[in-house]
Short mmCIF file of C-alpha atoms in Angstrom, two decimals:
data_model
loop_
_atom_site.label_atom_id
_atom_site.label_comp_id
_atom_site.label_asym_id
_atom_site.label_seq_id
_atom_site.Cartn_x
_atom_site.Cartn_y
_atom_site.Cartn_z
CA MET A 13 -50.93 132.73 78.08
CA GLN A 14 -47.54 133.66 79.52
CA SER A 15 -49.34 136.15 81.90
CA THR A 16 -51.64 133.35 83.19
CA THR A 17 -48.65 131.00 83.84
CA PHE A 18 -46.80 133.77 85.68
CA SER A 19 -49.82 134.57 87.79
CA SER A 20 -50.26 130.87 88.65
CA VAL A 21 -46.54 130.49 89.59
CA THR A 22 -46.63 133.73 91.67
CA PHE A 23 -49.83 132.62 93.47
CA LEU A 24 -48.19 129.18 94.29
CA PHE A 25 -44.97 130.85 95.50
CA LEU A 26 -47.01 133.27 97.68
CA THR A 27 -49.12 130.54 99.06
CA THR A 28 -46.21 128.32 99.92
CA PHE A 29 -44.28 131.26 101.37
CA LEU A 30 -47.21 132.25 103.64
CA SER A 31 -48.04 128.83 104.80
CA HIS A 32 -44.33 128.42 105.86
CA SER A 33 -44.19 131.76 107.36
CA PHE A 34 -47.19 131.56 109.51
CA ALA A 35 -47.46 127.81 110.17
CA PHE A 36 -45.62 128.21 113.53
CA ASP A 37 -47.06 130.62 115.95
CA PRO A 38 -45.02 130.54 119.13
CA ASN A 39 -48.03 131.95 121.07
CA ALA A 40 -50.50 129.46 119.82
CA VAL A 41 -50.29 127.48 123.10
CA SER A 42 -50.24 129.40 126.37
CA HIS A 43 -47.80 129.09 129.14
CA THR A 44 -48.42 127.86 132.58
CA SER A 45 -46.55 128.24 135.92
CA LYS A 46 -45.10 125.49 137.98
CA SER A 47 -47.22 126.44 141.07
CA ALA A 48 -50.51 126.51 138.96
CA LEU A 49 -49.68 123.05 137.51
CA LEU A 50 -48.79 121.46 140.86
CA SER A 51 -52.00 122.88 142.36
CA SER A 52 -54.15 121.38 139.39
CA ILE A 53 -52.41 118.06 139.84
CA LYS A 54 -53.06 118.09 143.50
CA GLU A 55 -56.75 118.57 142.95
CA GLY A 56 -56.71 115.78 140.36
CA ASN A 57 -59.75 116.75 138.30
CA GLU A 58 -58.15 117.88 135.04
CA LYS A 59 -56.22 116.61 132.12
CA PHE A 60 -53.12 118.39 130.83
CA LEU A 61 -50.64 118.05 128.10
CA ILE A 62 -47.39 120.00 129.06
CA TYR A 63 -44.47 120.71 126.69
CA PHE A 64 -41.31 121.39 128.85
CA TYR A 65 -38.78 123.38 127.01
CA THR A 66 -35.98 125.98 127.51
CA LYS A 67 -34.37 128.75 125.56
CA PHE A 68 -34.07 127.90 121.81
CA GLU A 69 -30.38 128.93 121.60
CA GLU A 70 -29.67 126.49 124.41
CA CYS A 71 -31.92 123.78 123.06
CA PRO A 72 -32.19 123.57 119.21
CA LYS A 73 -34.31 120.39 119.74
CA CYS A 74 -36.90 122.37 121.77
CA LYS A 75 -37.31 124.76 118.76
CA GLU A 76 -37.65 121.84 116.30
CA LEU A 77 -40.19 119.93 118.20
CA MET A 78 -42.44 122.76 119.42
CA PRO A 79 -44.38 123.18 116.13
CA LEU A 80 -45.22 119.48 116.21
CA PHE A 81 -46.35 119.78 119.85
CA GLN A 82 -48.61 122.72 118.94
CA GLU A 83 -50.00 120.77 115.93
CA ALA A 84 -50.73 117.90 118.32
CA ALA A 85 -52.48 120.34 120.76
CA GLY A 86 -54.60 121.52 117.99
CA TYR A 87 -55.76 117.99 117.10
CA LEU A 88 -56.56 117.35 120.82
CA ASP A 89 -58.65 120.61 121.08
CA ASN A 90 -60.84 119.37 118.25
CA LEU A 91 -60.95 115.71 119.13
CA GLU A 92 -61.49 116.22 122.97
CA ASP A 93 -63.55 119.39 122.66
CA HIS A 94 -61.13 121.22 124.80
CA LYS A 95 -61.35 118.72 127.63
CA ILE A 96 -57.52 118.25 127.54
CA ARG A 97 -55.72 121.58 127.99
CA SER A 98 -52.22 122.01 126.49
CA TYR A 99 -49.63 124.33 127.87
CA LYS A 100 -45.97 125.13 127.59
CA MET A 101 -43.66 125.39 130.49
CA ALA A 102 -40.21 126.74 130.58
CA VAL A 103 -38.97 125.27 133.90
CA LYS A 104 -37.97 121.86 135.04
CA LEU A 105 -40.41 119.71 137.17
CA PRO A 106 -38.07 117.32 139.12
CA GLU A 107 -40.99 116.33 141.38
CA TYR A 108 -42.11 114.26 138.25
CA GLY A 109 -38.77 113.46 136.80
CA VAL A 110 -38.54 116.33 134.44
CA VAL A 111 -34.89 117.37 134.74
CA ASN A 112 -33.95 118.10 130.98
CA PHE A 113 -35.59 119.43 127.81
CA PRO A 114 -37.53 118.85 125.83
CA GLN A 115 -40.02 116.58 127.43
CA LEU A 116 -43.69 115.90 126.90
CA VAL A 117 -45.89 114.85 129.80
CA PHE A 118 -49.63 114.14 129.94
CA PHE A 119 -51.30 114.39 133.28
CA ASP A 120 -54.62 112.47 133.66
CA GLY A 121 -55.67 113.95 136.96
CA LYS A 122 -52.81 112.86 139.27
CA VAL A 123 -51.21 110.30 137.14
CA PRO A 124 -48.44 111.47 134.82
CA PHE A 125 -47.45 109.75 131.48
CA ARG A 126 -44.07 110.70 129.88
CA TYR A 127 -43.96 110.56 126.09
CA ASP A 128 -41.46 107.81 125.25
CA ASN A 129 -40.32 108.99 121.79
CA PRO A 130 -38.55 112.22 122.73
CA ASP A 131 -36.69 112.60 119.33
CA ASP A 132 -39.67 112.44 116.97
CA TYR A 133 -42.85 114.16 117.79
CA GLN A 134 -45.41 112.96 115.33
CA PRO A 135 -48.77 114.70 116.07
CA ASP A 136 -50.78 111.40 115.25
CA ASP A 137 -48.53 109.20 117.44
CA ILE A 138 -48.90 111.74 120.34
CA VAL A 139 -52.72 111.77 120.09
CA ASP A 140 -52.70 107.95 119.95
CA TRP A 141 -50.49 107.78 123.06
CA ILE A 142 -52.82 110.09 124.95
CA GLU A 143 -55.82 108.05 123.92
CA GLU A 144 -54.13 104.89 125.34
CA ALA A 145 -53.16 106.74 128.43
CA LYS A 146 -56.65 107.91 129.18
CA GLU A 147 -57.85 104.28 129.15
CA THR A 148 -54.97 102.87 131.39
CA PRO A 149 -55.55 102.60 135.14
CA ILE A 150 -52.41 102.26 137.47
CA PRO A 151 -53.79 100.06 140.36
CA GLU A 152 -52.24 100.65 143.80
CA LEU A 153 -51.70 97.37 145.45
CA ASN A 154 -51.58 96.97 149.20
CA ASP A 155 -51.12 94.28 151.92
CA GLU A 156 -54.73 93.00 151.55
CA THR A 157 -54.95 93.02 147.72
CA PHE A 158 -51.36 92.03 146.60
CA GLU A 159 -51.68 88.18 146.73
CA HIS A 160 -55.21 88.08 145.72
CA LEU A 161 -54.59 90.17 142.58
CA THR A 162 -51.11 88.86 141.56
CA GLN A 163 -51.49 85.21 142.68
CA ALA A 164 -47.73 85.38 142.98
CA SER A 165 -47.39 82.38 145.26
CA SER A 166 -50.19 80.20 143.82
CA GLY A 167 -48.90 80.45 140.20
CA SER A 168 -52.55 80.99 139.02
CA THR A 169 -52.87 82.68 135.63
CA THR A 170 -53.49 86.37 136.46
CA GLY A 171 -50.75 87.23 133.97
CA ASP A 172 -47.38 89.08 134.52
CA TRP A 173 -46.84 91.91 136.79
CA LEU A 174 -44.42 94.82 136.61
CA ILE A 175 -44.55 96.53 140.03
CA LEU A 176 -42.83 99.66 141.32
CA PHE A 177 -42.24 99.16 145.05
CA SER A 178 -41.73 102.62 146.35
CA ASN A 179 -42.18 104.88 149.31
CA SER A 180 -44.94 107.31 148.12
CA LYS A 181 -44.53 109.28 151.35
CA ARG A 182 -41.06 110.36 150.08
CA PRO A 183 -41.48 112.82 147.14
CA GLU A 184 -38.09 111.79 145.59
CA CYS A 185 -38.91 108.09 145.54
CA MET A 186 -42.23 107.43 143.60
CA LYS A 187 -43.33 110.51 141.68
CA PRO A 188 -40.13 110.84 139.51
CA LEU A 189 -40.50 107.24 138.20
CA LEU A 190 -44.25 107.29 137.92
CA PRO A 191 -44.43 109.01 134.39
CA ASP A 192 -42.30 106.11 132.78
CA ILE A 193 -44.15 103.34 134.69
CA ALA A 194 -47.51 104.81 133.58
CA THR A 195 -46.50 105.01 129.86
CA VAL A 196 -45.27 101.32 129.97
CA ALA A 197 -48.79 100.52 131.34
CA ALA A 198 -50.27 102.42 128.40
CA ARG A 199 -48.07 100.66 125.86
CA LEU A 200 -48.77 97.22 127.30
CA ARG A 201 -52.40 97.65 127.97
CA ARG A 202 -54.31 94.39 127.96
CA ARG A 203 -51.07 92.42 127.72
CA LYS A 204 -49.25 93.09 131.01
CA ASN A 205 -50.26 94.18 134.46
CA ILE A 206 -48.55 97.36 135.77
CA ALA A 207 -48.95 98.50 139.41
CA THR A 208 -47.50 100.32 142.32
CA LEU A 209 -47.14 99.62 145.89
CA CYS A 210 -46.21 101.89 148.67
CA THR A 211 -43.67 100.20 150.95
CA ALA A 212 -44.13 102.59 153.81
CA SER A 213 -47.87 101.88 154.00
CA ASN A 214 -47.64 98.22 153.40
CA PRO A 215 -44.92 96.72 155.55
CA LYS A 216 -45.95 93.09 155.29
CA THR A 217 -45.59 93.06 151.43
CA ALA A 218 -42.45 95.31 151.76
CA LYS A 219 -40.72 92.79 154.21
CA ARG A 220 -41.86 89.88 151.99
CA PHE A 221 -39.82 91.12 149.22
CA GLY A 222 -36.92 92.20 151.31
CA PHE A 223 -37.48 95.90 151.68
CA ASP A 224 -37.41 97.95 154.89
CA PRO A 225 -40.51 99.87 155.14
CA GLU A 226 -38.76 102.70 156.80
CA THR A 227 -35.72 103.21 154.65
CA HIS A 228 -36.69 101.80 151.19
CA CYS A 229 -36.99 104.21 148.35
CA ALA A 230 -37.78 102.53 144.92
CA LYS A 231 -37.39 99.24 143.09
CA VAL A 232 -39.05 97.69 140.11
CA LEU A 233 -39.79 94.03 140.21
CA PHE A 234 -41.20 91.72 137.35
CA ILE A 235 -43.26 88.76 138.26
CA LYS A 236 -43.35 86.46 135.26
CA LYS A 237 -45.67 83.51 134.78
CA THR A 238 -44.39 80.87 132.54
CA GLU A 239 -46.37 77.94 131.15
CA VAL A 240 -44.29 74.74 131.44
CA PRO A 241 -45.58 71.86 129.14
CA MET A 242 -45.31 68.42 130.64
CA LYS A 243 -45.80 64.84 129.48
CA HIS A 244 -46.59 61.76 131.65
CA ALA A 245 -47.06 58.17 130.63
CA ARG A 246 -49.97 56.30 132.05
CA GLY A 247 -50.09 52.75 130.80
CA SER A 248 -50.04 52.88 126.97
CA ALA A 249 -51.23 56.41 126.91
CA MET A 250 -49.21 59.66 127.07
CA LEU A 251 -50.89 62.50 129.04
CA ALA A 252 -50.00 65.94 128.07
CA TYR A 253 -50.45 68.76 130.55
CA SER A 254 -48.91 71.94 131.77
CA PHE A 255 -48.28 74.01 134.90
CA HIS A 256 -47.42 77.67 135.53
CA ARG A 257 -44.03 78.55 137.10
CA THR A 258 -43.71 81.94 138.65
CA ASP A 259 -40.31 83.63 138.68
CA LEU A 260 -39.17 87.04 140.12
CA TYR A 261 -36.76 89.35 138.18
CA HIS A 262 -35.17 92.58 139.45
CA TYR A 263 -34.94 95.58 137.10
CA ASN A 264 -31.52 96.81 138.10
CA SER A 265 -31.16 100.10 136.49
CA GLU A 266 -31.38 103.09 138.85
CA ASP A 267 -32.72 105.38 136.22
CA PRO A 268 -35.55 103.60 134.51
CA HIS A 269 -37.01 104.95 131.12
CA ALA A 270 -40.19 103.78 129.57
CA LYS A 271 -38.37 102.35 126.45
CA ASP A 272 -35.84 100.41 128.72
CA LEU A 273 -38.67 99.06 130.80
CA LEU A 274 -40.54 97.91 127.80
CA LYS A 275 -37.39 95.95 126.52
CA PHE A 276 -37.03 94.48 129.97
CA VAL A 277 -40.52 93.27 130.19
CA MET A 278 -40.60 91.87 126.67
CA GLU A 279 -37.19 90.22 126.44
CA GLY A 280 -34.57 91.84 128.75
CA TYR A 281 -35.65 89.99 131.86
CA LYS A 282 -34.10 86.76 130.46
CA ASN A 283 -30.58 88.33 131.05
CA GLU A 284 -31.39 88.56 134.73
CA GLU A 285 -31.23 85.78 137.46
CA ALA A 286 -34.70 84.22 138.05
CA LYS A 287 -35.46 84.22 141.76
CA PRO A 288 -38.19 82.26 143.61
CA ILE A 289 -41.21 84.25 144.76
CA PRO A 290 -41.06 84.93 148.53
CA TYR A 291 -43.94 83.31 150.52
CA PRO A 292 -46.42 85.76 152.08
CA TYR A 293 -45.14 87.53 155.18
CA ASN A 294 -46.27 85.80 158.31
CA GLU A 295 -45.93 87.95 161.46
CA SER A 296 -45.46 85.00 163.95
CA ASN A 297 -42.92 83.31 161.60
CA ALA A 298 -41.08 86.55 161.30
CA GLU A 299 -40.95 87.05 165.06
CA LEU A 300 -39.73 83.39 165.40
CA LYS A 301 -37.04 84.01 162.85
CA SER A 302 -36.00 87.23 164.57
CA THR A 303 -35.85 85.54 167.94
CA VAL A 304 -33.69 82.73 166.42
CA GLU A 305 -31.36 85.29 164.83
CA LYS A 306 -30.95 87.16 168.06
CA LEU A 307 -30.27 83.96 169.95
CA SER A 308 -27.73 82.99 167.30
CA GLU A 309 -25.95 86.38 167.73
CA MET A 310 -25.92 85.99 171.39
CA MET A 311 -24.47 82.37 171.20
CA ILE A 312 -21.81 83.71 168.80
CA GLU A 313 -21.03 86.58 171.01
CA HIS A 314 -20.81 84.37 173.98
CA ALA A 315 -18.58 81.98 172.14
CA ARG A 316 -16.27 84.90 171.27
CA SER A 317 -16.24 86.08 174.89
CA SER A 318 -15.58 82.54 176.05
CA THR A 319 -12.76 82.08 173.61
CA LEU A 320 -11.21 85.41 174.48
CA LEU A 321 -11.48 84.60 178.23
CA PHE A 322 -9.85 81.21 177.63
CA VAL A 323 -7.00 82.78 175.66
CA CYS A 324 -6.48 85.47 178.41
CA SER A 325 -6.42 82.73 181.05
CA VAL A 326 -3.83 80.78 179.21
CA PHE A 327 -1.68 83.84 178.62
CA VAL A 328 -1.88 84.67 182.40
CA VAL A 329 -0.99 81.02 183.38
CA VAL A 330 2.02 81.23 180.91
CA LEU A 331 3.14 84.53 182.41
CA VAL A 332 3.01 83.15 185.92
CA ILE A 333 5.00 80.12 184.98
CA PHE A 334 7.53 82.25 183.07
CA PHE A 335 8.06 84.66 186.12
CA THR A 336 8.09 81.68 188.67
CA PHE A 337 10.82 79.93 186.59
CA SER A 338 12.75 83.17 186.22
CA LEU A 339 12.56 83.74 190.00
CA ILE A 340 13.85 80.21 190.67
CA LEU A 341 16.74 80.66 188.24
CA SER A 342 17.57 83.96 189.85
CA LYS A 343 17.69 82.36 193.35
CA ILE A 344 19.92 79.51 192.06
CA ARG A 345 22.36 81.97 190.52
CA THR A 346 22.45 83.93 193.75
CA LYS A 347 23.39 80.90 195.74
CA LYS A 348 26.17 79.92 193.37
CA LEU A 349 27.58 83.34 193.58
CA ALA A 350 27.49 83.32 197.37
#
């Protein structure tokens, strides 16, 4: 009896020891290089889950989270039949905002999604996040589609819009912010509209919202539709109805993260000033406004010049009178001395 008990305890101990000893295999997920990853992203035909880390002695959190990442990668292999490939990468990727460690980024073709719970990698949560990301499109608005889709001026109920206005032709502007914008889109899928707009390629919309197409880098704006209930007395009856008010809010952080953006969209915007939506950009009106501004500047400059000329003239007249008076006094003194 004692022998059987001892054997059971020994077996349990060995099983526990072996399971803990071999659960984490550091080579279970392969490494990839920065050049190979960027090349694949450029082609845009594949899906990747990348764990960015550095030396464990420099980053204890990297060591702590890697087994959980590898567990999630194993789940994905079975769930997606190896259609999502998982890799580790021991270098930063500043092109997509990866400037510290550890980080987890899912690339769905050319669109990056940054995992927004960096301190707690639960494999089930990671898989759920990826499944949401796969179903989340990030529309690219332009001059032709902006007003039609957002209905920003009309107040129609197309929903709220969080939009990244950025110059996609400058690598340092749009790409580093895109992973967080995309994750916000995944988290708010079916509830809010998340989109991007290239200010360099769409000058009319850029100018409409006060951005210079040539120099603007990046700015996040939130277009909020609010239903306002109203009551109106008509005779003895009280009619109830509502209209939609559209307000514009600026997200003022220069380093937006998905969690901060989520808080801003859900409640944080209330702490910012509500601004009216600018009317659609009109080329002729813009030219007229520019002409008026130039004329105003010319008139102000002319007024300044005229004022300066008048002051100089008065000064010269005063000097002439002073010297004339001095000359007369000098002649009078000379005659008295004579």
